[in-house]
Coordinates of C-alpha atoms in Angstrom, one line a residue:
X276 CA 35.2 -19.6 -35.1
X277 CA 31.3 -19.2 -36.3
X278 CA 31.1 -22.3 -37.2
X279 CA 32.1 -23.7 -33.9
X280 CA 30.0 -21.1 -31.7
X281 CA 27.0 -22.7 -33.8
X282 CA 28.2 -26.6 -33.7
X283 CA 28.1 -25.7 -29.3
X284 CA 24.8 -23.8 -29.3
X285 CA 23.1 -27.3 -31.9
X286 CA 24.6 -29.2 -29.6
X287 CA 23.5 -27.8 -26.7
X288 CA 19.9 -28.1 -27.9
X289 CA 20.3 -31.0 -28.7
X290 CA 20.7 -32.2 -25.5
X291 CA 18.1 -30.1 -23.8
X292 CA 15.7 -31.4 -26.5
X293 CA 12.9 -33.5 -24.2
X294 CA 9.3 -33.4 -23.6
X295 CA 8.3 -30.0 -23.5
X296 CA 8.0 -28.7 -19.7
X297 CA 4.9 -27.7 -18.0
X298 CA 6.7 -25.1 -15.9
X299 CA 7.6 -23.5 -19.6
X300 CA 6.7 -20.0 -19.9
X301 CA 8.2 -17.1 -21.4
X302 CA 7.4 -13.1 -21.5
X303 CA 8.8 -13.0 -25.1
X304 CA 7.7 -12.5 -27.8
X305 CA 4.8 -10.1 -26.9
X306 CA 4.7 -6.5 -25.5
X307 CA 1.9 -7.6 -23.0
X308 CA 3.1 -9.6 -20.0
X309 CA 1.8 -13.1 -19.3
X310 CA 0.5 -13.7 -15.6
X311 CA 2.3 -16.9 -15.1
X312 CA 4.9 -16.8 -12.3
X313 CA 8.0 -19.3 -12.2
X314 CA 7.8 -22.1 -10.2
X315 CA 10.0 -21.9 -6.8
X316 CA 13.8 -22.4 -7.6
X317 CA 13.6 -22.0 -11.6
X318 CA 15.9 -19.6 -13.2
X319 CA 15.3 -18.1 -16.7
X320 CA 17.0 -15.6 -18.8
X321 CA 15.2 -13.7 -21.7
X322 CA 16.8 -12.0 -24.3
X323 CA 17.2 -10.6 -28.0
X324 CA 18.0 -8.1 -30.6
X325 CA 15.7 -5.3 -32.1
X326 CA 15.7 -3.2 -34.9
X327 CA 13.4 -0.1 -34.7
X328 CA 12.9 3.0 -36.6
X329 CA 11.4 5.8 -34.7
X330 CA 10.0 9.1 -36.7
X331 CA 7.5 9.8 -34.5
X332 CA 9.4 13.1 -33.4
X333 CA 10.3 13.7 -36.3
X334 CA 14.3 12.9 -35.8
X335 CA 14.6 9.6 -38.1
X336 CA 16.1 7.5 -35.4
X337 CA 17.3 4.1 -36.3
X338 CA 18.1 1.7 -32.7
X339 CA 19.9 -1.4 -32.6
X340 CA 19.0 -3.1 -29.2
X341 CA 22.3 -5.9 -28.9
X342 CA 20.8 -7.2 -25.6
X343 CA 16.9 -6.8 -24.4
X344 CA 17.5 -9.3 -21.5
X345 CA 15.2 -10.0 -18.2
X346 CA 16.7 -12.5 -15.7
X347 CA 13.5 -14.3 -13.7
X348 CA 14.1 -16.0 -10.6
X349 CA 11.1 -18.1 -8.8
X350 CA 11.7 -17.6 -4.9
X351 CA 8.3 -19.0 -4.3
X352 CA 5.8 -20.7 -5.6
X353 CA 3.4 -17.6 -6.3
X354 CA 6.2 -15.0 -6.9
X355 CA 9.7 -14.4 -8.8
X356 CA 12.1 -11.4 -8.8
X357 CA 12.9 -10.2 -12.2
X358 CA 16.4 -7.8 -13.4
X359 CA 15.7 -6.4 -16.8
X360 CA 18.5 -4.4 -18.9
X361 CA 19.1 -3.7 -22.2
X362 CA 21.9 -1.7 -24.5
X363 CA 21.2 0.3 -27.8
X364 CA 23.0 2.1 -30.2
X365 CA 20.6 5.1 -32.0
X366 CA 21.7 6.7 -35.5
X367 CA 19.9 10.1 -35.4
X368 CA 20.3 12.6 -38.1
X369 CA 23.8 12.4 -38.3
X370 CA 24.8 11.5 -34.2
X371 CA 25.1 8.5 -32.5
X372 CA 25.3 8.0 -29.1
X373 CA 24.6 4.0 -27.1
X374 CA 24.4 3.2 -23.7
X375 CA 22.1 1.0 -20.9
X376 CA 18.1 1.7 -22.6
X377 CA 16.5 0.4 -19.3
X378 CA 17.9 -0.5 -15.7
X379 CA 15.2 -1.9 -14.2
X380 CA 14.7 -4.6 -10.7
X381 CA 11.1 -5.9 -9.7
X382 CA 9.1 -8.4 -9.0
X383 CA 5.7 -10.5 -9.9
X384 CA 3.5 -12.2 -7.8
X385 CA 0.1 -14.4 -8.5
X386 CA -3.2 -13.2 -7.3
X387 CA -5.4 -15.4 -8.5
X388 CA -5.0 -19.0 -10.3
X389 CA -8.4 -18.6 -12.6
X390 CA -11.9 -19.5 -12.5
X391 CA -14.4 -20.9 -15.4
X392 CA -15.0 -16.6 -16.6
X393 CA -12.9 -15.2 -13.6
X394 CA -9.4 -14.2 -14.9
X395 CA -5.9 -15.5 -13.8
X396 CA -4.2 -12.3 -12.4
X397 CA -1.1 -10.8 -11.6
X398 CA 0.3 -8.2 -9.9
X399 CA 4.0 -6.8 -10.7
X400 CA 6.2 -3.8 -9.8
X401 CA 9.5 -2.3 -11.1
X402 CA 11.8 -0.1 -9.8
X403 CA 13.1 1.9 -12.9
X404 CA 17.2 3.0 -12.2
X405 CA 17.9 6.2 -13.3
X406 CA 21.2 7.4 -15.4
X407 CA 21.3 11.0 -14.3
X408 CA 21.6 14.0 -17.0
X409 CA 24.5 12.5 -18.8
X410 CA 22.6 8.7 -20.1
X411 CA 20.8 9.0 -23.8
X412 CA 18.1 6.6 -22.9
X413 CA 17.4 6.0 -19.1
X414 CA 15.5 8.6 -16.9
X415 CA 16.7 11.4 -14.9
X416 CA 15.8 10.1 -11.3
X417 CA 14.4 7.6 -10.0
X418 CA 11.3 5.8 -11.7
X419 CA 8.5 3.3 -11.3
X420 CA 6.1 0.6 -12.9
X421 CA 3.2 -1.2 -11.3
X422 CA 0.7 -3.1 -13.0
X423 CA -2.1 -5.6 -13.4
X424 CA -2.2 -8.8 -16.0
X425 CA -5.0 -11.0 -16.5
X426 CA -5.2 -14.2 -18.4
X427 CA -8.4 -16.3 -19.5
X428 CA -8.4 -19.3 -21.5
X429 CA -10.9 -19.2 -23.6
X430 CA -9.9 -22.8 -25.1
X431 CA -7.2 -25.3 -25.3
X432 CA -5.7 -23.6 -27.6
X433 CA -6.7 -19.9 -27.4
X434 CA -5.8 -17.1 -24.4
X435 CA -6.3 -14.1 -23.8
X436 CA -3.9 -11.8 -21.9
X437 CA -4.6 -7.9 -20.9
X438 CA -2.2 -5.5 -18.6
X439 CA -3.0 -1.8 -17.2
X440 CA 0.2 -0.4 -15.7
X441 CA 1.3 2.9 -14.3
X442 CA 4.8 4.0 -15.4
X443 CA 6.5 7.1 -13.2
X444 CA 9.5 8.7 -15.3
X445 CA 10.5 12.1 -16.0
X446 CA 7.5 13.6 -17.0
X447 CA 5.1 15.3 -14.6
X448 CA 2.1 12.4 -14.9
X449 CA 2.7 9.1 -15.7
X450 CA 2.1 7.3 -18.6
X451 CA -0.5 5.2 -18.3
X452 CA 0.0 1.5 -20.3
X453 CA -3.1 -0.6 -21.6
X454 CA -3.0 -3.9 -24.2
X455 CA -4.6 -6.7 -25.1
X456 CA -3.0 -10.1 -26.5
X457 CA -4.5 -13.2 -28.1
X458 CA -2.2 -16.1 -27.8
X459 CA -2.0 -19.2 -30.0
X460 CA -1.3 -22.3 -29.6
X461 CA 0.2 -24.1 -33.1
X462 CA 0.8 -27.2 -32.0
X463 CA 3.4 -28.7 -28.9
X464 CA 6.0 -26.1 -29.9
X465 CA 4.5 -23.4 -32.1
X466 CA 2.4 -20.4 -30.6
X467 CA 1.8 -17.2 -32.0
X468 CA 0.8 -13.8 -30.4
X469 CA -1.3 -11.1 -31.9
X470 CA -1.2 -7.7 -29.7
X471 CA -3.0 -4.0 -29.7
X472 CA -1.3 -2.2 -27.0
X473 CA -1.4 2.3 -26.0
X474 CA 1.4 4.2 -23.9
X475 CA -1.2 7.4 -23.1
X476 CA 1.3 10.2 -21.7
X477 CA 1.1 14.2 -21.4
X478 CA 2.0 14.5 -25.2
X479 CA -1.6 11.6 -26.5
X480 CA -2.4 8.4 -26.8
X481 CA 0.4 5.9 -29.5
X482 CA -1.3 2.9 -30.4
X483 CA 0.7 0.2 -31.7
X484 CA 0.1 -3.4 -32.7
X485 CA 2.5 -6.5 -32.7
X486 CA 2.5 -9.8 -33.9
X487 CA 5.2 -12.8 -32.5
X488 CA 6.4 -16.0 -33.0
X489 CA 7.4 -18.4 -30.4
X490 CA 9.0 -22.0 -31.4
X491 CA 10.1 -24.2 -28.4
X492 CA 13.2 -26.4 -30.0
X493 CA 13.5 -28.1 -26.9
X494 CA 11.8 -28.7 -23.0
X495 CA 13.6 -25.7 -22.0
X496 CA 14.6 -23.0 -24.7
X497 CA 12.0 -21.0 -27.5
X498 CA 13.4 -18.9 -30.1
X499 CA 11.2 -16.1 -31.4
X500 CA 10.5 -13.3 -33.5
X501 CA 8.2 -10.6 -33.4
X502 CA 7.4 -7.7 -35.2
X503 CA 5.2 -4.4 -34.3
X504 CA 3.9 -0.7 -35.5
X505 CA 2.5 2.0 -34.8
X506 CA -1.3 2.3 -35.6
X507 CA -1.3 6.5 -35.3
X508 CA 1.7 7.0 -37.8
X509 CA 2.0 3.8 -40.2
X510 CA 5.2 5.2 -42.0
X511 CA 6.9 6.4 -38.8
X512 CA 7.2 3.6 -36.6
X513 CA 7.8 0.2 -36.7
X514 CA 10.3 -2.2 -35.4
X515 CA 11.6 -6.3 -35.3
X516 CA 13.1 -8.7 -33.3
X517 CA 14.7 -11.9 -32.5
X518 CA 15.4 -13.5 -29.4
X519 CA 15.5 -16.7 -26.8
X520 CA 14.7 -17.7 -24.0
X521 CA 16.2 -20.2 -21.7
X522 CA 14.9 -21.6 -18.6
X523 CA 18.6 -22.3 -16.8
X524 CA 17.6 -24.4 -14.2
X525 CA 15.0 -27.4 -13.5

């Protein structure tokens, strides 16, 4: 039965594999968002598996994430809805408990297209679902995301990406989101993605830094990997991931 779930998905690609496509672009691997909008009528579906272990609290808390997905949809030619979701199962001291990590619906819109020195930019918004008192991961009530993402290309091959957002949970101030991204790219289908990014909330400032991997095996679908840590607490945090994304429509 593996063996023939795997001769499908090769043969899939296979058949996808053409010319790479300039309306291309994925938020994967990276933490930091990419300005880029999908063109109007394109539908793309991001998603992956992470492993992360989380000491930070002092709780040794090992997650499996089975499905970080995000489901894009280009309604126009500046903006796209987005649906994100994903589920984990934690292993912590002893317990485990699973269920939805983040419920979230939104959308992006392009500001500006980029200038010479004058940034691309961005602006997006989320509306983050809550679970009530009984869900392990998402938030009590009702919760929010709105940020900024600018892009300039410094070179043909070189970019560089940096977000602010605001992020309304739980706690009484929001956390307030800031990173930077350098994006490579390899060659037609090889880029690479070295991040510094900081969640500041009531409790300080986490600084964590990421590095990705994104191969394009054909005009449609990348595969990647990533990995990331935290900068405050090397021994406490760190997490890595796999994952694809595929644009479903032309």
């Amino acid at each position: 039965m593996k063996k023939l779930i795997i001769w499908i998905v090769l043969a899939q690609l296979s058949l996808m594999a053409t010319a790479q496509d300039a309306g291309f672009s994925a938020d994967r691997p990276g933490v930091v968002s990419d300005p880029g909008v999908l063109p109007k009528g394109r539908l793309q579906w991001e998603t992956g598996m992470v492993w992360e272990f989380d000491n930070l609290s002092g709780n040794h808390a090992h997650t499996w994430t089975v499905n970080e997905s995000l489901l894009r949809w280009g309604f126009s030619g500046f903006a796209e809805l987005m649906v994100q979701g994903a589920w984990c199962e934690t292993f912590e001291d002893g317990r485990v408990y699973d269920g939805l990590d983040v419920l979230a619906i939104g959308a992006k819109a392009k500001l500006f297209e980029g200038w010479k020195a004058v940034p691309a930019i961005s602006l997006f918004g989320n509306v983050l679902v809550p679970g009530g008192g009984n869900s392990a991961y998402l938030p009590e009530h009702v919760g929010g995301q709105m940020g900024l993402v600018f892009q300039n290309k410094l070179t043909s091959w070189l970019a560089l990406n940096y977000e602010a957002d605001l992020i309304w949970m739980d706690e009484s101030r929001p956390t307030v989101f800031f990173g930077l991204a350098f994006g490579f790219t390899l060659n037609d289908c090889l880029s690479l993605v070295v991040e510094e990014y900081n969640h500041n909330t009531a409790k300080g400032t986490e600084c964590k830094v990421g590095l990705g991997l994104g191969y394009q095996v054909a005009s449609r679908v990348q595969l990647d990997m990533g990995a990331n840590l935290s900068l405050n607490h090397f021994t406490d945090y760190c997490c890595v991931s796999l994952g694809v994304s595929w644009q479903i429509t032309k």
